[in-house]
Amino acid sequence: MAKIIKPLSPMQVKNAKPKERLYRMFDGGGLYLSVYPHGSKLWHMKIRGANGKENVLSFGKYPDISLEQARQHREEVRKLRAKGGDPVAAKKAQKALQKEQAANSFEVIAREWYEKQSSALEERTLKNILSRLEKDVFPWIGTKPIIDMTAPDYLAVFRKLEDRGILETAHRVRGICGQIQRYAIATGRATYDPITALRGALKPFKTKHLAAITEPEKVGQLLRMIDGYTGSYIVACAMRIAPYVFVRPGELRKALWSDIDLGRAEWRYIATKTNTPHIVPLSKQAVTILQELHPLTGHGKYVFPR
C-alpha cells in the first residue's frame, strides 16, 4: 500500500529548523522542502524520466518561493509531462535563456558602451554619464533585456525625471539611452530603437547659454579683477593667460607642457570634444606668463596642475 503523504502547511514550512544533517519535508506529488544544516530551505521535485532515470528539479529558495508557488511549479511540471514534454530539458532551456537575457540586459550593455566612450570623452563627462545611469536608469530598467525594451519602458524612466522638475536631466538621459540602444543594435543585441518614437513626448527644455561680455567697460572690469586676484599663483597664471588663448576652460586646465613650444610660440593639442588637432598661436604676453610659470610646474605633466 502506497504511503499517504500529508500536505505541508505554511506554518510547518516557516517553522522548519535546521538540524545536524540535511532533511526533507514532503508535500506530495514529488515536491519536497530540503532543509540544510546551515539554515537554507530549497524547494525540489523528484521526477522519473522516460528512460527510468530519476531527476531532481529545483524551484528556488524559501521564502523567495512560497509553498503555494512551489505547488504551482509542481502542477506546471505535471501538465508538461502529460503533454509528452521533458521538464528537465525545459528547465535547462529556461536557465540558458535567463543567462542570455542577463548577459544582454540594459545595464550590462550600457556599461559596455560606457567603457567604449572612455577614450573619447573627458573624465568629468564620463562621471556625469555613469552617475545618471546608476541613479536614474539602472534601478528601473537595468535588469531588463535590451531587446525587449519598448518606447513606454523608456518614457516611464524619463517621466520620473520630468516629474521631479529636472527637464534638462530628462533630455540628457534620453540622449544617453538613445546612444546605448543604437550601440545594442550595432552589436546585434537589439533590432530597433524605440526611443526615436519619443520625439516630442517630453516637455521642451530651453538651454540657457552663459552670456558673453561684449561691452568694453565690463571687459576692462573683468581684466582688472583678474589682475587683482590674490589666490593661488598657478590659478592666477591660468586666469591671466585665458584672454590671450581663447580656448575652452577644460582645454586650458588640461594643458600639457609637452604640447607647448615656447620657442615657436605655439600650443598644439588634440581637442577632446571633437578629437581634432588645434594650433593656438601664443602672444608675447602669453609666452611671458608661461615662462614665469615654467620653473614652478615645468617639471610635471600639466601646465596648471591641481
Short mmCIF file of N, CA and C in Angstrom, two decimals, residues 69-205:
data_model
loop_
_atom_site.label_atom_id
_atom_site.label_comp_id
_atom_site.label_asym_id
_atom_site.label_seq_id
_atom_site.Cartn_x
_atom_site.Cartn_y
_atom_site.Cartn_z
N GLN A 69 3.59 28.86 -4.33
CA GLN A 69 4.31 28.99 -5.60
C GLN A 69 5.00 27.69 -5.99
N ALA A 70 5.57 26.99 -5.00
CA ALA A 70 6.22 25.70 -5.27
C ALA A 70 5.21 24.70 -5.81
N ARG A 71 4.01 24.71 -5.26
CA ARG A 71 2.95 23.81 -5.75
C ARG A 71 2.54 24.17 -7.17
N GLN A 72 2.53 25.45 -7.48
CA GLN A 72 2.21 25.88 -8.85
C GLN A 72 3.26 25.36 -9.83
N HIS A 73 4.52 25.42 -9.43
CA HIS A 73 5.60 24.87 -10.27
C HIS A 73 5.40 23.36 -10.46
N ARG A 74 5.01 22.67 -9.40
CA ARG A 74 4.77 21.23 -9.49
C ARG A 74 3.68 20.92 -10.50
N GLU A 75 2.59 21.71 -10.48
CA GLU A 75 1.49 21.48 -11.41
C GLU A 75 1.91 21.76 -12.85
N GLU A 76 2.76 22.77 -13.04
CA GLU A 76 3.26 23.08 -14.38
C GLU A 76 4.08 21.91 -14.93
N VAL A 77 4.88 21.30 -14.06
CA VAL A 77 5.68 20.14 -14.47
C VAL A 77 4.76 18.98 -14.83
N ARG A 78 3.74 18.75 -14.04
CA ARG A 78 2.79 17.66 -14.31
C ARG A 78 2.11 17.85 -15.66
N LYS A 79 1.66 19.08 -15.93
CA LYS A 79 0.98 19.37 -17.20
C LYS A 79 1.93 19.18 -18.38
N LEU A 80 3.18 19.60 -18.20
CA LEU A 80 4.17 19.44 -19.27
C LEU A 80 4.42 17.98 -19.57
N ARG A 81 4.52 17.16 -18.54
CA ARG A 81 4.76 15.72 -18.71
C ARG A 81 3.55 15.05 -19.35
N ALA A 82 2.36 15.52 -19.00
CA ALA A 82 1.14 14.94 -19.58
C ALA A 82 1.07 15.17 -21.08
N LYS A 83 1.70 16.25 -21.53
CA LYS A 83 1.73 16.55 -22.97
C LYS A 83 2.93 15.91 -23.67
N GLY A 84 3.70 15.13 -22.92
CA GLY A 84 4.86 14.46 -23.50
C GLY A 84 6.13 15.29 -23.46
N GLY A 85 6.11 16.40 -22.73
CA GLY A 85 7.29 17.26 -22.65
C GLY A 85 8.31 16.74 -21.66
N ASP A 86 9.52 17.29 -21.75
CA ASP A 86 10.62 16.90 -20.87
C ASP A 86 10.91 18.06 -19.91
N PRO A 87 10.50 17.96 -18.66
CA PRO A 87 10.72 19.06 -17.70
C PRO A 87 12.19 19.39 -17.48
N VAL A 88 13.05 18.37 -17.51
CA VAL A 88 14.48 18.61 -17.29
C VAL A 88 15.06 19.45 -18.42
N ALA A 89 14.72 19.06 -19.67
CA ALA A 89 15.21 19.82 -20.83
C ALA A 89 14.63 21.23 -20.83
N ALA A 90 13.35 21.34 -20.43
CA ALA A 90 12.71 22.66 -20.37
C ALA A 90 13.39 23.55 -19.35
N LYS A 91 13.77 22.95 -18.21
CA LYS A 91 14.45 23.71 -17.15
C LYS A 91 15.81 24.20 -17.63
N LYS A 92 16.53 23.33 -18.33
CA LYS A 92 17.84 23.72 -18.85
C LYS A 92 17.71 24.84 -19.87
N ALA A 93 16.68 24.72 -20.73
CA ALA A 93 16.46 25.75 -21.75
C ALA A 93 16.11 27.09 -21.09
N GLN A 94 15.31 27.02 -20.02
CA GLN A 94 14.93 28.23 -19.30
C GLN A 94 16.14 28.89 -18.66
N LYS A 95 17.03 28.09 -18.06
CA LYS A 95 18.24 28.63 -17.44
C LYS A 95 19.14 29.27 -18.48
N ALA A 96 19.25 28.61 -19.65
CA ALA A 96 20.08 29.16 -20.73
C ALA A 96 19.52 30.49 -21.21
N LEU A 97 18.18 30.57 -21.31
CA LEU A 97 17.54 31.81 -21.74
C LEU A 97 17.76 32.92 -20.71
N GLN A 98 17.62 32.58 -19.43
CA GLN A 98 17.83 33.57 -18.37
C GLN A 98 19.27 34.07 -18.36
N LYS A 99 20.21 33.16 -18.61
CA LYS A 99 21.62 33.54 -18.65
C LYS A 99 21.89 34.49 -19.82
N GLU A 100 21.28 34.18 -20.97
CA GLU A 100 21.46 35.01 -22.16
C GLU A 100 20.84 36.39 -21.94
N GLN A 101 19.65 36.41 -21.32
CA GLN A 101 18.98 37.68 -21.06
C GLN A 101 19.78 38.54 -20.08
N ALA A 102 20.36 37.89 -19.05
CA ALA A 102 21.17 38.63 -18.08
C ALA A 102 22.40 39.23 -18.74
N ALA A 103 22.98 38.48 -19.70
CA ALA A 103 24.18 38.96 -20.39
C ALA A 103 23.86 40.10 -21.34
N ASN A 104 22.59 40.21 -21.73
CA ASN A 104 22.17 41.26 -22.66
C ASN A 104 21.17 42.22 -22.03
N SER A 105 21.30 42.39 -20.72
CA SER A 105 20.42 43.33 -20.03
C SER A 105 20.83 44.76 -20.36
N PHE A 106 19.94 45.70 -20.10
CA PHE A 106 20.24 47.10 -20.39
C PHE A 106 21.50 47.54 -19.66
N GLU A 107 21.61 47.18 -18.38
CA GLU A 107 22.77 47.63 -17.59
C GLU A 107 24.08 47.07 -18.13
N VAL A 108 24.10 45.79 -18.47
CA VAL A 108 25.33 45.16 -18.98
C VAL A 108 25.77 45.86 -20.26
N ILE A 109 24.84 46.09 -21.17
CA ILE A 109 25.18 46.72 -22.45
C ILE A 109 25.53 48.19 -22.24
N ALA A 110 24.84 48.85 -21.31
CA ALA A 110 25.14 50.26 -21.02
C ALA A 110 26.56 50.41 -20.50
N ARG A 111 26.98 49.53 -19.62
CA ARG A 111 28.35 49.60 -19.07
C ARG A 111 29.38 49.27 -20.16
N GLU A 112 29.03 48.37 -21.04
CA GLU A 112 29.93 48.04 -22.15
C GLU A 112 30.09 49.26 -23.06
N TRP A 113 28.97 49.91 -23.38
CA TRP A 113 29.00 51.14 -24.19
C TRP A 113 29.82 52.21 -23.48
N TYR A 114 29.63 52.33 -22.18
CA TYR A 114 30.33 53.34 -21.38
C TYR A 114 31.84 53.16 -21.48
N GLU A 115 32.31 51.92 -21.40
CA GLU A 115 33.75 51.65 -21.50
C GLU A 115 34.29 52.07 -22.85
N LYS A 116 33.48 51.93 -23.89
CA LYS A 116 33.91 52.32 -25.24
C LYS A 116 34.08 53.83 -25.36
N GLN A 117 33.40 54.59 -24.50
CA GLN A 117 33.47 56.05 -24.56
C GLN A 117 34.64 56.62 -23.78
N SER A 118 35.31 55.79 -23.00
CA SER A 118 36.34 56.28 -22.07
C SER A 118 37.49 57.01 -22.77
N SER A 119 37.77 56.64 -24.01
CA SER A 119 38.89 57.28 -24.70
C SER A 119 38.45 58.51 -25.50
N ALA A 120 37.15 58.72 -25.62
CA ALA A 120 36.66 59.82 -26.45
C ALA A 120 36.11 61.00 -25.65
N LEU A 121 35.74 60.77 -24.39
CA LEU A 121 35.12 61.82 -23.59
C LEU A 121 35.98 62.20 -22.40
N GLU A 122 35.78 63.40 -21.90
CA GLU A 122 36.51 63.86 -20.73
C GLU A 122 36.06 63.09 -19.49
N GLU A 123 36.96 63.00 -18.52
CA GLU A 123 36.68 62.24 -17.29
C GLU A 123 35.44 62.79 -16.57
N ARG A 124 35.31 64.09 -16.54
CA ARG A 124 34.16 64.70 -15.85
C ARG A 124 32.86 64.31 -16.54
N THR A 125 32.86 64.33 -17.87
CA THR A 125 31.67 63.95 -18.63
C THR A 125 31.31 62.49 -18.39
N LEU A 126 32.33 61.63 -18.37
CA LEU A 126 32.11 60.21 -18.13
C LEU A 126 31.49 59.98 -16.75
N LYS A 127 32.00 60.69 -15.75
CA LYS A 127 31.46 60.54 -14.39
C LYS A 127 30.01 60.96 -14.33
N ASN A 128 29.67 62.04 -15.03
CA ASN A 128 28.28 62.51 -15.04
C ASN A 128 27.36 61.50 -15.70
N ILE A 129 27.83 60.90 -16.80
CA ILE A 129 27.02 59.90 -17.51
C ILE A 129 26.76 58.70 -16.61
N LEU A 130 27.83 58.18 -16.00
CA LEU A 130 27.68 56.99 -15.15
C LEU A 130 26.79 57.29 -13.95
N SER A 131 26.94 58.48 -13.38
CA SER A 131 26.11 58.86 -12.23
C SER A 131 24.64 58.88 -12.60
N ARG A 132 24.32 59.44 -13.76
CA ARG A 132 22.92 59.50 -14.20
C ARG A 132 22.36 58.10 -14.44
N LEU A 133 23.16 57.24 -15.05
CA LEU A 133 22.70 55.88 -15.31
C LEU A 133 22.44 55.12 -14.01
N GLU A 134 23.39 55.19 -13.10
CA GLU A 134 23.27 54.42 -11.85
C GLU A 134 22.16 54.96 -10.95
N LYS A 135 21.93 56.25 -11.00
CA LYS A 135 20.94 56.86 -10.11
C LYS A 135 19.53 56.86 -10.71
N ASP A 136 19.43 57.13 -12.01
CA ASP A 136 18.12 57.39 -12.61
C ASP A 136 17.64 56.37 -13.64
N VAL A 137 18.49 55.42 -14.02
CA VAL A 137 18.08 54.47 -15.07
C VAL A 137 18.16 53.02 -14.61
N PHE A 138 19.33 52.58 -14.14
CA PHE A 138 19.52 51.17 -13.77
C PHE A 138 18.49 50.66 -12.76
N PRO A 139 18.12 51.46 -11.74
CA PRO A 139 17.15 50.92 -10.77
C PRO A 139 15.82 50.53 -11.39
N TRP A 140 15.47 51.10 -12.55
CA TRP A 140 14.16 50.86 -13.15
C TRP A 140 14.22 49.85 -14.29
N ILE A 141 15.25 49.90 -15.13
CA ILE A 141 15.28 49.02 -16.31
C ILE A 141 16.59 48.27 -16.46
N GLY A 142 17.47 48.35 -15.46
CA GLY A 142 18.80 47.75 -15.58
C GLY A 142 18.79 46.27 -15.89
N THR A 143 17.88 45.51 -15.29
CA THR A 143 17.87 44.05 -15.47
C THR A 143 17.07 43.60 -16.68
N LYS A 144 16.38 44.50 -17.32
CA LYS A 144 15.52 44.11 -18.45
C LYS A 144 16.36 43.87 -19.71
N PRO A 145 16.09 42.77 -20.46
CA PRO A 145 16.82 42.54 -21.72
C PRO A 145 16.60 43.71 -22.67
N ILE A 146 17.66 44.23 -23.24
CA ILE A 146 17.53 45.44 -24.06
C ILE A 146 16.70 45.19 -25.31
N ILE A 147 16.68 43.94 -25.78
CA ILE A 147 15.89 43.63 -26.97
C ILE A 147 14.40 43.74 -26.69
N ASP A 148 14.01 43.66 -25.41
CA ASP A 148 12.59 43.75 -25.04
C ASP A 148 12.16 45.17 -24.67
N MET A 149 13.09 46.11 -24.69
CA MET A 149 12.76 47.48 -24.30
C MET A 149 11.80 48.11 -25.31
N THR A 150 10.80 48.82 -24.79
CA THR A 150 9.81 49.49 -25.63
C THR A 150 9.83 50.99 -25.35
N ALA A 151 9.17 51.74 -26.21
CA ALA A 151 9.08 53.19 -26.01
C ALA A 151 8.43 53.53 -24.66
N PRO A 152 7.33 52.86 -24.27
CA PRO A 152 6.74 53.16 -22.95
C PRO A 152 7.69 52.84 -21.79
N ASP A 153 8.54 51.81 -21.93
CA ASP A 153 9.51 51.49 -20.88
C ASP A 153 10.45 52.67 -20.66
N TYR A 154 10.99 53.18 -21.75
CA TYR A 154 11.91 54.32 -21.65
C TYR A 154 11.18 55.58 -21.16
N LEU A 155 9.99 55.80 -21.70
CA LEU A 155 9.25 57.02 -21.34
C LEU A 155 8.97 57.06 -19.84
N ALA A 156 8.67 55.90 -19.25
CA ALA A 156 8.41 55.84 -17.81
C ALA A 156 9.62 56.31 -17.02
N VAL A 157 10.83 55.96 -17.49
CA VAL A 157 12.07 56.39 -16.83
C VAL A 157 12.24 57.91 -16.96
N PHE A 158 12.04 58.42 -18.18
CA PHE A 158 12.24 59.85 -18.42
C PHE A 158 11.19 60.69 -17.68
N ARG A 159 9.97 60.16 -17.58
CA ARG A 159 8.90 60.89 -16.90
C ARG A 159 9.19 61.05 -15.40
N LYS A 160 9.87 60.09 -14.82
CA LYS A 160 10.24 60.20 -13.40
C LYS A 160 11.11 61.43 -13.19
N LEU A 161 12.01 61.68 -14.13
CA LEU A 161 12.88 62.86 -14.04
C LEU A 161 12.09 64.13 -14.33
N GLU A 162 11.22 64.04 -15.31
CA GLU A 162 10.38 65.18 -15.67
C GLU A 162 9.49 65.59 -14.50
N ASP A 163 8.94 64.60 -13.81
CA ASP A 163 8.06 64.88 -12.66
C ASP A 163 8.81 65.52 -11.50
N ARG A 164 10.13 65.29 -11.44
CA ARG A 164 10.95 65.91 -10.40
C ARG A 164 11.37 67.33 -10.77
N GLY A 165 10.97 67.75 -11.97
CA GLY A 165 11.27 69.11 -12.40
C GLY A 165 12.65 69.31 -12.98
N ILE A 166 13.37 68.22 -13.26
CA ILE A 166 14.73 68.34 -13.83
C ILE A 166 14.66 67.98 -15.32
N LEU A 167 14.11 68.91 -16.09
CA LEU A 167 13.88 68.67 -17.52
C LEU A 167 15.18 68.47 -18.29
N GLU A 168 16.20 69.27 -17.94
CA GLU A 168 17.47 69.13 -18.66
C GLU A 168 18.03 67.72 -18.49
N THR A 169 17.99 67.21 -17.25
CA THR A 169 18.48 65.85 -16.99
C THR A 169 17.65 64.83 -17.75
N ALA A 170 16.34 65.01 -17.80
CA ALA A 170 15.47 64.08 -18.53
C ALA A 170 15.88 64.00 -19.99
N HIS A 171 16.14 65.14 -20.61
CA HIS A 171 16.54 65.16 -22.02
C HIS A 171 17.94 64.57 -22.21
N ARG A 172 18.84 64.85 -21.27
CA ARG A 172 20.20 64.30 -21.38
C ARG A 172 20.17 62.77 -21.23
N VAL A 173 19.39 62.27 -20.28
CA VAL A 173 19.28 60.82 -20.07
C VAL A 173 18.65 60.17 -21.30
N ARG A 174 17.69 60.84 -21.90
CA ARG A 174 17.09 60.32 -23.14
C ARG A 174 18.15 60.17 -24.22
N GLY A 175 19.03 61.16 -24.35
CA GLY A 175 20.10 61.08 -25.34
C GLY A 175 21.08 59.96 -25.05
N ILE A 176 21.43 59.78 -23.77
CA ILE A 176 22.35 58.71 -23.38
C ILE A 176 21.74 57.35 -23.69
N CYS A 177 20.48 57.16 -23.31
CA CYS A 177 19.80 55.88 -23.57
C CYS A 177 19.69 55.60 -25.06
N GLY A 178 19.50 56.67 -25.85
CA GLY A 178 19.44 56.50 -27.29
C GLY A 178 20.76 55.98 -27.85
N GLN A 179 21.88 56.50 -27.35
CA GLN A 179 23.19 56.02 -27.80
C GLN A 179 23.41 54.56 -27.41
N ILE A 180 22.97 54.20 -26.20
CA ILE A 180 23.12 52.82 -25.73
C ILE A 180 22.28 51.88 -26.59
N GLN A 181 21.04 52.28 -26.89
CA GLN A 181 20.16 51.45 -27.71
C GLN A 181 20.74 51.26 -29.11
N ARG A 182 21.28 52.31 -29.69
CA ARG A 182 21.88 52.20 -31.03
C ARG A 182 23.14 51.34 -31.00
N TYR A 183 23.88 51.40 -29.90
CA TYR A 183 25.05 50.53 -29.74
C TYR A 183 24.61 49.07 -29.70
N ALA A 184 23.50 48.81 -29.01
CA ALA A 184 22.97 47.44 -28.93
C ALA A 184 22.56 46.94 -30.32
N ILE A 185 21.99 47.83 -31.13
CA ILE A 185 21.61 47.46 -32.50
C ILE A 185 22.86 47.13 -33.31
N ALA A 186 23.87 47.99 -33.20
CA ALA A 186 25.10 47.79 -33.97
C ALA A 186 25.82 46.50 -33.61
N THR A 187 25.67 46.06 -32.35
CA THR A 187 26.36 44.85 -31.89
C THR A 187 25.45 43.62 -31.91
N GLY A 188 24.28 43.74 -32.52
CA GLY A 188 23.40 42.59 -32.71
C GLY A 188 22.59 42.18 -31.51
N ARG A 189 22.46 43.06 -30.49
CA ARG A 189 21.67 42.72 -29.29
C ARG A 189 20.29 43.34 -29.30
N ALA A 190 19.98 44.17 -30.29
CA ALA A 190 18.65 44.77 -30.42
C ALA A 190 18.37 44.95 -31.91
N THR A 191 17.10 45.14 -32.25
CA THR A 191 16.73 45.23 -33.67
C THR A 191 16.22 46.60 -34.08
N TYR A 192 15.76 47.40 -33.11
CA TYR A 192 15.28 48.74 -33.46
C TYR A 192 15.43 49.67 -32.26
N ASP A 193 15.28 50.97 -32.53
CA ASP A 193 15.45 51.98 -31.49
C ASP A 193 14.09 52.57 -31.11
N PRO A 194 13.49 52.13 -30.00
CA PRO A 194 12.18 52.65 -29.61
C PRO A 194 12.21 54.10 -29.15
N ILE A 195 13.40 54.61 -28.84
CA ILE A 195 13.50 55.98 -28.33
C ILE A 195 13.16 57.00 -29.41
N THR A 196 13.36 56.63 -30.67
CA THR A 196 13.02 57.56 -31.76
C THR A 196 11.53 57.89 -31.76
N ALA A 197 10.72 56.97 -31.22
CA ALA A 197 9.27 57.20 -31.17
C ALA A 197 8.89 58.21 -30.09
N LEU A 198 9.85 58.60 -29.25
CA LEU A 198 9.56 59.50 -28.14
C LEU A 198 9.83 60.96 -28.48
N ARG A 199 10.12 61.24 -29.73
CA ARG A 199 10.39 62.62 -30.12
C ARG A 199 9.15 63.48 -29.83
N GLY A 200 9.30 64.48 -29.01
CA GLY A 200 8.18 65.34 -28.65
C GLY A 200 7.38 64.87 -27.45
N ALA A 201 7.76 63.71 -26.88
CA ALA A 201 7.00 63.16 -25.74
C ALA A 201 7.33 63.87 -24.43
N LEU A 202 8.52 64.45 -24.34
CA LEU A 202 8.91 65.15 -23.12
C LEU A 202 8.66 66.65 -23.26
N LYS A 203 8.49 67.31 -22.13
CA LYS A 203 8.33 68.75 -22.15
C LYS A 203 9.59 69.38 -22.72
N PRO A 204 9.46 70.40 -23.57
CA PRO A 204 10.65 71.02 -24.16
C PRO A 204 11.51 71.70 -23.11
N PHE A 205 12.80 71.68 -23.36
CA PHE A 205 13.75 72.32 -22.45
C PHE A 205 14.58 73.31 -23.23
#
